[in-house]
Amino acid sequence: MEAEEQEGHPHMAMFMVLGHLPLYEILTMSSVCKSLLDEINSDVLLWHRLIVESPLNSRLTDETLLKITSKANGRLKTLALMNCIHITDQGLLRVVEQNPYIKELHIPACTSITPEGILKVVEALCERSNCLTNLSINGIYNIQKDHYHMLALNLRKNLTLEYEQTPPPFYHHIQFEHNVLASNLRLDYEEKMQQPVYYHKRGSVSSFKQGKNMRIIDLEICPKCVEVRMVYDCPKVDCCKRKECRGCIFCIPRCENCGGCVGSDEPEEGACGDILCLECWLQVPKCNFCNKPYCMQHTDWWCTSTDSSLLCRVCDENSHGYTYTDVL
Amino acid sequence: MAEEKSQASSSKMLTLKASDGVLFEVELNIAKEMKTVQAYIDDCEDIETIPIPNVLGKHLAIVIEYIKKTNEEYDAEFEKQWNMDDLQLLLLAANYLNISGLQECLCKAIAKRIENKSPEYVRKVFNIENDHSPEEEAKLRKEYKWAFEGVDKD
């Protein structure tokens, strides 16, 4: 193995990693050397999956998006635009018209896109093919129940159609009533929608996480306030209202560490401003001055004081008279 | 009868021989996670020692440990222990042995390490020579000008 390695040439491993890179890193790699550029330009499969995160999210325009997606030659399968604030309804629609086989569409917090725009895009996709099976739209402004119902209707139709047109081979050997098949699919759809979603595992809109068994639509109608929001389940084994403990974060506040529900009388605030449930609060290390902890997401915000005890940033700032500016 | 046979085979041990001659005795069900080894076993049923010509002993040890211990927590901590060279060699090993879980894990780890970095950084870390001509470089810079305004100060 070592004898074959040539000094200065990209390790074969780099070619394998390409498929896991978001767009920015792919563009970086194409500047690194000739063989990587060749690989990137010639591997069409690479462009079937496009993930745009930071820092490109604020730089991507309708025009550059169209140019990049054209590299898929109409076969784009997964499109993830994470907080791409400049992409408009028209921009997205043009991409979708050129790539009708999109299976996964993730456009969280793409704030220039409107609910009507999403509807047009999803309808366009569902008309031309039955491929769309996953949609993420958390963070798009003003999604109302009507929009949500239309989206769900379209996607549900998609699943049924997809099945009817391309039944899996093994079903040929089994006798099935058509309506049993259809009702099985409905159950399948409902089941997929019932995958538990936990608050502490929600990830962030800045980075795309490919999940297994992803929900068909990320949002739901909150059973408590009836708004279209992210609805979280309760992971607490001993939560007395377990099955009913489902709601958006405004209706049911949750612990940042464990995702469990936090009753109205118990929320404990960490130094980072996030809430923790009493159990988690008791277990994590606390600031020597103010006795507040940091949640798991902000453990790198701890400062060490002169006697090597833990200090939170607020107390550190107060004792030194400066302010941390990287909080945003 | 079939049940007895499968019980016996699940505790059967297999020997894997790395490229530098180091031998590893592993249980059959661990070895089967490596699809390349599985194919080898399928072809020659009674084999006791399987040669793994492309993988060094030290990397094969890491791979075997991964298969034994893999879970969400282990995977999250796994990649932090290795430097870039080892990560690449491990990825090549996982690819040769055809262990999809480990390949995924390593690809993600390497991708994470080059997140938001410049081409110069990538060249340095992977020891790659820049063989683009100045014209090619200029062309690339122009084509992707919109993407590279303001890079990480590595």
Coordinates of C-alpha atoms in Angstrom, one line a residue:
Chain A
M1 CA 0.0 0.0 0.0
E2 CA 2.7 2.5 1.0
A3 CA 4.8 1.7 -2.0
E4 CA 1.9 2.7 -4.3
E5 CA 1.4 6.1 -2.6
Q6 CA 2.9 9.0 -4.6
E7 CA 4.1 12.0 -2.7
G8 CA 1.8 14.9 -3.3
H9 CA -1.0 13.1 -5.0
P10 CA -4.4 13.0 -3.3
H11 CA -4.9 9.9 -1.3
M12 CA -7.6 7.6 -2.7
A13 CA -9.5 8.2 0.5
M14 CA -10.2 11.8 -0.6
F15 CA -12.2 10.6 -3.6
M16 CA -14.4 8.6 -1.2
V17 CA -15.0 11.6 1.0
L18 CA -16.2 13.8 -1.8
G19 CA -19.7 12.4 -1.7
H20 CA -20.0 13.4 2.0
L21 CA -19.0 17.0 1.5
P22 CA -21.4 20.0 1.4
L23 CA -21.0 22.3 -1.6
Y24 CA -18.5 24.7 -0.1
E25 CA -16.0 22.0 0.6
I26 CA -16.5 20.4 -2.8
L27 CA -15.6 23.7 -4.4
T28 CA -12.6 24.0 -2.2
M29 CA -11.5 20.5 -3.2
S30 CA -11.7 21.4 -6.9
S31 CA -9.2 24.1 -6.3
V32 CA -6.7 21.8 -4.5
C33 CA -5.3 19.9 -7.5
K34 CA -6.0 18.7 -11.0
S35 CA -7.0 15.1 -10.2
L36 CA -9.6 16.2 -7.7
L37 CA -11.0 18.8 -10.1
D38 CA -11.3 16.1 -12.8
E39 CA -13.0 13.7 -10.4
I40 CA -15.4 16.4 -9.3
N41 CA -16.3 17.5 -12.8
S42 CA -16.7 14.0 -14.2
D43 CA -18.6 12.3 -11.4
V44 CA -22.2 13.1 -12.2
L45 CA -23.4 11.0 -9.2
L46 CA -21.7 13.5 -6.9
W47 CA -24.0 16.2 -8.1
H48 CA -27.2 14.3 -7.4
R49 CA -26.9 15.4 -3.9
L50 CA -26.5 19.1 -3.1
I51 CA -26.0 20.4 0.4
V52 CA -25.6 24.1 1.0
E53 CA -24.7 25.2 4.5
S54 CA -22.6 28.0 6.0
P55 CA -20.7 29.9 4.6
L56 CA -22.4 29.5 1.3
N57 CA -25.9 29.9 2.7
S58 CA -25.7 33.7 2.7
R59 CA -23.9 33.8 -0.7
L60 CA -26.0 31.5 -2.8
T61 CA -28.4 33.3 -5.2
D62 CA -31.1 32.0 -7.5
E63 CA -28.6 32.3 -10.4
T64 CA -25.7 30.4 -8.8
L65 CA -28.1 27.7 -7.5
L66 CA -29.4 27.1 -11.0
K67 CA -25.9 26.9 -12.3
I68 CA -24.8 24.4 -9.7
T69 CA -27.9 22.2 -9.9
S70 CA -27.5 22.0 -13.7
K71 CA -24.5 19.8 -13.1
A72 CA -26.9 17.0 -12.1
N73 CA -28.2 16.8 -15.6
G74 CA -31.8 16.7 -14.4
R75 CA -31.2 13.9 -11.9
L76 CA -30.9 15.9 -8.7
K77 CA -32.1 13.6 -5.9
T78 CA -31.4 15.4 -2.6
L79 CA -31.5 19.2 -2.3
A80 CA -30.6 20.7 1.1
L81 CA -30.6 24.5 1.3
M82 CA -29.9 25.3 4.9
N83 CA -30.9 28.9 5.8
C84 CA -30.2 30.0 2.2
I85 CA -31.8 33.5 2.7
H86 CA -31.5 34.7 -0.9
I87 CA -33.3 31.9 -2.6
T88 CA -36.7 32.9 -3.8
D89 CA -39.9 31.0 -4.8
Q90 CA -39.0 31.5 -8.5
G91 CA -35.4 30.4 -8.1
L92 CA -36.5 27.2 -6.4
L93 CA -39.3 26.5 -8.9
R94 CA -36.8 26.8 -11.8
V95 CA -34.5 24.2 -10.2
V96 CA -37.4 21.9 -9.6
E97 CA -38.7 22.2 -13.1
Q98 CA -35.3 21.1 -14.4
N99 CA -35.0 18.3 -11.8
P100 CA -38.4 16.6 -11.5
Y101 CA -37.0 13.5 -9.7
I102 CA -36.1 15.2 -6.5
K103 CA -36.7 12.8 -3.6
E104 CA -35.7 15.0 -0.6
L105 CA -36.2 18.7 -0.3
H106 CA -34.8 20.4 2.7
I107 CA -35.2 24.2 2.8
P108 CA -35.3 25.1 6.5
A109 CA -35.1 28.8 7.3
C110 CA -34.9 29.8 3.6
T111 CA -36.6 33.0 4.6
S112 CA -37.2 34.4 1.1
I113 CA -39.4 31.4 0.2
T114 CA -43.1 31.7 1.0
P115 CA -45.6 29.0 1.8
E116 CA -47.3 29.6 -1.6
G117 CA -44.0 29.1 -3.2
I118 CA -43.5 25.8 -1.5
L119 CA -46.9 24.6 -2.5
K120 CA -46.2 25.4 -6.2
V121 CA -42.9 23.6 -6.0
V122 CA -44.3 20.5 -4.3
E123 CA -47.3 20.4 -6.7
A124 CA -44.9 20.7 -9.6
L125 CA -42.8 17.8 -8.3
C126 CA -45.8 15.6 -7.5
E127 CA -47.3 16.2 -10.9
R128 CA -44.3 15.2 -12.9
S129 CA -43.1 12.3 -10.8
N130 CA -43.8 10.5 -7.6
C131 CA -40.3 10.8 -6.1
L132 CA -40.7 13.4 -3.4
T133 CA -40.9 11.7 -0.1
N134 CA -39.2 14.1 2.4
L135 CA -39.8 17.8 3.0
S136 CA -38.2 20.1 5.6
I137 CA -39.7 23.6 6.0
N138 CA -39.1 24.6 9.6
G139 CA -38.2 28.3 9.7
I140 CA -40.2 29.4 6.7
Y141 CA -42.4 32.3 7.7
N142 CA -46.2 32.2 7.9
I143 CA -47.1 28.6 7.2
Q144 CA -50.8 28.2 7.9
K145 CA -52.9 25.1 8.5
D146 CA -54.3 25.3 4.9
H147 CA -50.8 25.2 3.4
Y148 CA -49.8 22.3 5.6
H149 CA -52.9 20.2 4.7
M150 CA -52.3 20.8 1.0
L151 CA -48.7 19.7 1.4
A152 CA -49.6 16.6 3.3
L153 CA -52.2 15.7 0.8
N154 CA -49.8 16.0 -2.1
L155 CA -47.1 14.0 -0.4
R156 CA -49.4 11.3 0.7
K157 CA -50.7 10.9 -2.8
N158 CA -47.1 10.6 -3.9
L159 CA -46.5 7.6 -1.6
T160 CA -49.6 5.7 -2.8
L161 CA -48.8 6.5 -6.5
E162 CA -45.2 5.5 -6.2
Y163 CA -46.2 2.2 -4.8
E164 CA -48.9 1.5 -7.4
Q165 CA -46.5 2.2 -10.3
T166 CA -43.5 0.3 -9.1
P167 CA -44.5 -2.5 -6.7
P168 CA -41.6 -4.2 -5.1
P169 CA -40.7 -7.5 -6.8
F170 CA -41.5 -9.8 -3.9
Y171 CA -45.2 -8.7 -3.8
H172 CA -45.8 -10.4 -7.1
H173 CA -45.7 -13.7 -5.3
I174 CA -48.4 -12.7 -2.7
Q175 CA -52.1 -12.2 -3.2
F176 CA -53.1 -8.8 -2.0
E177 CA -56.3 -6.9 -2.2
H178 CA -55.8 -3.5 -3.6
N179 CA -57.4 -1.7 -0.8
V180 CA -55.4 -3.6 1.8
L181 CA -52.3 -2.5 0.1
A182 CA -53.6 1.1 0.1
S183 CA -54.5 1.0 3.7
N184 CA -51.1 -0.6 4.5
L185 CA -49.5 2.4 2.8
R186 CA -51.7 4.8 4.8
L187 CA -50.5 3.1 8.0
D188 CA -46.9 3.3 6.7
Y189 CA -47.4 7.0 6.2
E190 CA -48.9 7.5 9.6
E191 CA -46.1 5.4 11.2
K192 CA -43.5 7.5 9.5
M193 CA -45.1 10.6 10.8
Q194 CA -45.2 9.0 14.3
Q195 CA -41.4 8.6 14.6
P196 CA -40.6 10.3 17.9
V197 CA -38.9 13.7 17.5
Y198 CA -36.9 14.8 20.5
Y199 CA -36.1 18.4 21.4
H200 CA -32.5 17.8 22.5
K201 CA -31.7 16.0 19.2
R202 CA -33.2 18.7 17.0
G203 CA -29.9 19.8 15.6
S204 CA -29.6 23.2 14.0
V205 CA -30.6 24.8 10.8
S206 CA -27.0 25.5 10.0
S207 CA -25.9 22.0 9.3
F208 CA -27.7 19.2 7.4
K209 CA -28.0 15.9 9.2
Q210 CA -29.1 13.0 7.0
G211 CA -31.3 10.9 9.3
K212 CA -32.6 7.4 8.8
N213 CA -36.4 7.1 8.6
M214 CA -36.8 10.8 8.2
R215 CA -40.3 12.2 8.6
I216 CA -42.2 13.0 5.5
I217 CA -42.8 16.6 6.6
D218 CA -40.8 17.9 9.5
L219 CA -43.6 20.2 10.8
E220 CA -46.9 19.1 12.4
I221 CA -50.0 20.8 13.7
C222 CA -49.4 21.3 17.5
P223 CA -52.0 19.4 19.4
K224 CA -52.2 22.1 22.0
C225 CA -52.1 25.5 20.1
V226 CA -53.1 24.1 16.7
E227 CA -50.3 26.1 14.9
V228 CA -48.0 24.6 12.3
R229 CA -44.7 24.0 14.2
M230 CA -42.0 21.5 15.2
V231 CA -43.8 19.2 17.6
Y232 CA -41.7 17.3 20.1
D233 CA -42.3 14.0 21.9
C234 CA -41.3 13.3 25.5
P235 CA -38.3 11.0 26.0
K236 CA -38.9 10.8 29.8
V237 CA -39.7 7.2 30.7
D238 CA -41.6 8.3 33.8
C239 CA -43.4 11.2 32.2
C240 CA -46.9 10.6 33.5
K241 CA -48.7 12.1 30.5
R242 CA -46.3 10.3 28.1
K243 CA -48.4 9.9 24.9
E244 CA -50.1 13.3 25.4
C245 CA -46.8 15.0 26.2
R246 CA -46.5 16.2 22.6
G247 CA -46.5 19.8 21.6
C248 CA -44.5 22.7 20.2
I249 CA -41.8 24.3 22.3
F250 CA -44.0 27.2 23.2
C251 CA -46.7 24.9 24.6
I252 CA -44.4 22.5 26.4
P253 CA -41.0 23.9 27.4
R254 CA -38.3 21.3 27.3
C255 CA -34.9 20.6 28.8
E256 CA -32.0 21.4 26.5
N257 CA -30.0 18.4 27.7
C258 CA -32.5 15.6 27.8
G259 CA -35.5 16.9 25.9
G260 CA -37.8 16.1 28.7
C261 CA -40.8 18.3 29.6
V262 CA -40.2 20.9 32.2
G263 CA -43.1 21.8 34.4
S264 CA -44.1 25.5 34.8
D265 CA -42.8 25.5 38.3
E266 CA -39.4 23.9 37.7
P267 CA -37.5 25.4 34.8
E268 CA -33.9 26.1 35.8
E269 CA -32.0 28.5 33.7
G270 CA -28.4 27.9 32.7
A271 CA -25.9 30.6 32.3
C272 CA -26.4 30.4 28.5
G273 CA -30.1 31.2 28.9
D274 CA -31.3 27.8 27.9
I275 CA -33.6 25.8 30.2
L276 CA -32.7 22.6 32.0
C277 CA -35.0 20.3 33.9
L278 CA -34.2 19.8 37.6
E279 CA -32.6 16.4 37.1
C280 CA -30.1 17.6 34.5
W281 CA -29.5 20.8 36.4
L282 CA -28.5 18.9 39.5
Q283 CA -26.0 16.7 37.5
V284 CA -24.0 19.3 35.5
P285 CA -21.1 21.3 36.8
K286 CA -21.9 24.9 37.9
C287 CA -20.2 28.3 38.0
N288 CA -18.4 29.0 41.2
F289 CA -19.9 32.5 41.5
C290 CA -23.5 32.4 40.4
N291 CA -24.1 28.6 40.6
K292 CA -25.5 28.4 37.1
P293 CA -24.6 25.6 34.8
Y294 CA -24.1 25.5 31.0
C295 CA -26.2 23.1 28.9
M296 CA -24.5 20.4 26.8
Q297 CA -24.5 22.6 23.7
H298 CA -22.5 25.4 25.5
T299 CA -19.9 23.5 27.5
D300 CA -17.2 25.1 25.5
W301 CA -18.2 28.5 27.0
W302 CA -16.7 27.7 30.4
C303 CA -13.9 29.9 31.6
T304 CA -11.4 28.8 34.3
S305 CA -10.7 31.3 37.1
T306 CA -7.3 31.8 38.7
D307 CA -7.8 29.0 41.2
S308 CA -8.9 26.7 38.3
S309 CA -12.5 26.6 39.3
L310 CA -15.3 26.9 36.7
L311 CA -16.5 30.3 35.9
C312 CA -19.3 31.2 33.5
R313 CA -18.8 34.0 30.9
V314 CA -21.1 36.4 32.6
C315 CA -19.2 36.2 35.9
D316 CA -15.9 36.3 34.0
E317 CA -16.9 39.4 32.2
N318 CA -18.1 41.1 35.4
S319 CA -14.8 40.3 37.1
H320 CA -12.7 41.6 34.2
G321 CA -14.8 44.3 32.8
Y322 CA -14.8 43.1 29.2
T323 CA -17.5 41.5 27.1
Y324 CA -17.5 38.4 25.0
T325 CA -18.6 39.3 21.5
D326 CA -18.8 35.9 19.9
V327 CA -22.0 34.9 21.6
L328 CA -24.0 35.6 18.4
Chain B
M1 CA -30.1 -29.5 13.0
A2 CA -29.8 -26.1 11.4
E3 CA -30.1 -24.5 14.8
E4 CA -27.2 -26.5 16.2
K5 CA -25.0 -25.6 13.3
S6 CA -25.7 -21.9 13.6
Q7 CA -25.0 -22.1 17.3
A8 CA -21.7 -23.8 16.7
S9 CA -20.7 -21.3 14.0
S10 CA -21.5 -18.2 16.1
S11 CA -18.7 -19.2 18.5
K12 CA -16.3 -20.3 15.8
M13 CA -13.1 -18.3 15.6
L14 CA -11.4 -17.1 12.5
T15 CA -7.9 -15.8 12.0
L16 CA -7.3 -12.7 10.0
K17 CA -3.7 -12.0 8.8
A18 CA -2.8 -8.3 8.2
S19 CA -0.4 -7.2 5.5
D20 CA 2.5 -7.0 8.0
G21 CA 1.9 -10.5 9.2
V22 CA 0.1 -9.6 12.5
L23 CA -2.6 -12.2 13.3
F24 CA -6.0 -11.5 14.8
E25 CA -8.4 -14.1 16.1
V26 CA -12.0 -13.0 15.8
E27 CA -15.4 -14.5 16.2
L28 CA -17.2 -15.4 13.1
N29 CA -20.0 -12.9 13.6
I30 CA -17.5 -10.1 14.0
A31 CA -15.6 -11.1 10.8
K32 CA -18.9 -11.3 8.9
E33 CA -19.4 -7.6 9.4
M34 CA -16.6 -7.2 6.9
K35 CA -18.4 -8.1 3.7
T36 CA -15.1 -8.9 1.9
V37 CA -14.3 -11.5 4.5
Q38 CA -17.9 -12.8 4.3
A39 CA -17.4 -13.3 0.5
Y40 CA -14.1 -15.1 1.2
I41 CA -15.8 -17.4 3.6
D42 CA -18.7 -18.1 1.2
D43 CA -16.2 -19.1 -1.5
C44 CA -14.0 -21.3 0.6
E45 CA -16.0 -22.7 3.5
D46 CA -13.3 -24.4 5.6
I47 CA -10.8 -21.6 5.6
E48 CA -9.1 -20.9 9.0
T49 CA -6.8 -18.0 8.2
I50 CA -7.8 -15.2 5.8
P51 CA -5.2 -12.9 4.4
I52 CA -5.9 -9.2 4.4
P53 CA -3.2 -7.9 2.1
N54 CA -4.1 -4.3 2.0
V55 CA -4.4 -3.4 5.7
L56 CA -1.7 -3.0 8.3
G57 CA -2.0 -4.8 11.7
K58 CA -2.4 -1.5 13.6
H59 CA -5.4 -0.5 11.4
L60 CA -7.0 -3.9 11.4
A61 CA -6.9 -3.9 15.2
I62 CA -8.8 -0.5 15.2
V63 CA -11.3 -1.8 12.7
I64 CA -12.0 -4.9 14.7
E65 CA -12.5 -2.9 17.9
Y66 CA -14.9 -0.6 16.0
I67 CA -17.0 -3.5 14.9
K68 CA -17.2 -4.9 18.5
K69 CA -18.1 -1.6 20.1
T70 CA -20.0 0.5 17.6
N71 CA -22.9 2.5 18.8
E72 CA -24.0 6.1 18.7
E73 CA -21.8 7.2 21.6
Y74 CA -18.7 5.2 20.6
D75 CA -18.9 6.5 17.0
A76 CA -19.1 10.1 18.2
E77 CA -15.9 9.7 20.2
F78 CA -14.1 7.3 17.8
E79 CA -12.8 9.6 15.2
K80 CA -11.3 12.1 17.7
Q81 CA -8.4 9.8 18.6
W82 CA -6.9 9.6 15.1
N83 CA -4.7 11.9 13.1
M84 CA -5.5 12.6 9.4
D85 CA -3.2 10.0 8.0
D86 CA -4.6 7.3 10.1
L87 CA -8.2 8.4 9.3
Q88 CA -7.4 8.1 5.6
L89 CA -5.8 4.7 5.9
L90 CA -8.7 3.5 8.1
L91 CA -11.1 4.6 5.4
L92 CA -9.2 2.7 2.7
A93 CA -9.2 -0.3 5.0
A94 CA -13.0 0.0 5.7
N95 CA -13.5 0.4 2.0
Y96 CA -11.5 -2.7 1.1
L97 CA -13.1 -4.8 3.8
N98 CA -16.5 -3.4 2.8
I99 CA -17.8 -2.2 6.2
S100 CA -20.4 0.4 5.4
G101 CA -21.0 1.7 8.9
L102 CA -17.3 2.4 9.4
Q103 CA -16.9 4.0 6.0
E104 CA -19.7 6.4 6.7
C105 CA -18.3 7.3 10.1
L106 CA -14.8 7.9 8.7
C107 CA -16.0 9.9 5.7
K108 CA -18.0 12.1 8.0
A109 CA -15.0 12.6 10.3
I110 CA -12.7 13.6 7.5
A111 CA -15.4 15.9 6.1
K112 CA -15.7 17.5 9.4
R113 CA -12.0 18.3 9.7
I114 CA -11.9 20.1 6.4
E115 CA -15.1 22.1 7.1
N116 CA -14.8 25.7 6.1
K117 CA -11.1 25.4 5.3
S118 CA -9.2 26.9 2.3
P119 CA -7.6 24.9 -0.5
E120 CA -4.2 25.7 0.9
Y121 CA -5.1 24.2 4.2
V122 CA -6.4 21.0 2.6
R123 CA -3.2 20.7 0.5
K124 CA -1.1 21.1 3.6
V125 CA -3.0 18.6 5.7
F126 CA -3.2 15.9 3.0
N127 CA 0.2 16.7 1.6
I128 CA -1.0 17.4 -1.9
E129 CA 0.9 19.4 -4.5
N130 CA -0.9 22.1 -6.4
D131 CA -0.6 21.1 -10.0
H132 CA -3.1 23.6 -11.4
S133 CA -1.6 26.0 -14.0
P134 CA -2.0 29.7 -13.2
E135 CA -4.6 30.0 -16.0
E136 CA -6.6 27.2 -14.5
E137 CA -6.4 28.7 -11.1
A138 CA -7.6 32.0 -12.4
K139 CA -10.5 30.4 -14.3
L140 CA -11.6 28.5 -11.1
R141 CA -11.3 31.6 -9.0
K142 CA -13.5 33.5 -11.4
E143 CA -16.1 30.8 -11.8
Y144 CA -16.5 30.4 -8.1
K145 CA -15.8 34.0 -7.1
W146 CA -19.3 34.2 -5.4
A147 CA -18.4 31.3 -3.1
F148 CA -15.1 32.4 -1.7
E149 CA -15.6 35.8 -0.3
G150 CA -14.0 35.7 3.1
V151 CA -12.4 32.3 4.0
D152 CA -11.6 30.9 7.5
K153 CA -8.3 32.3 8.8
D154 CA -6.7 28.9 9.2

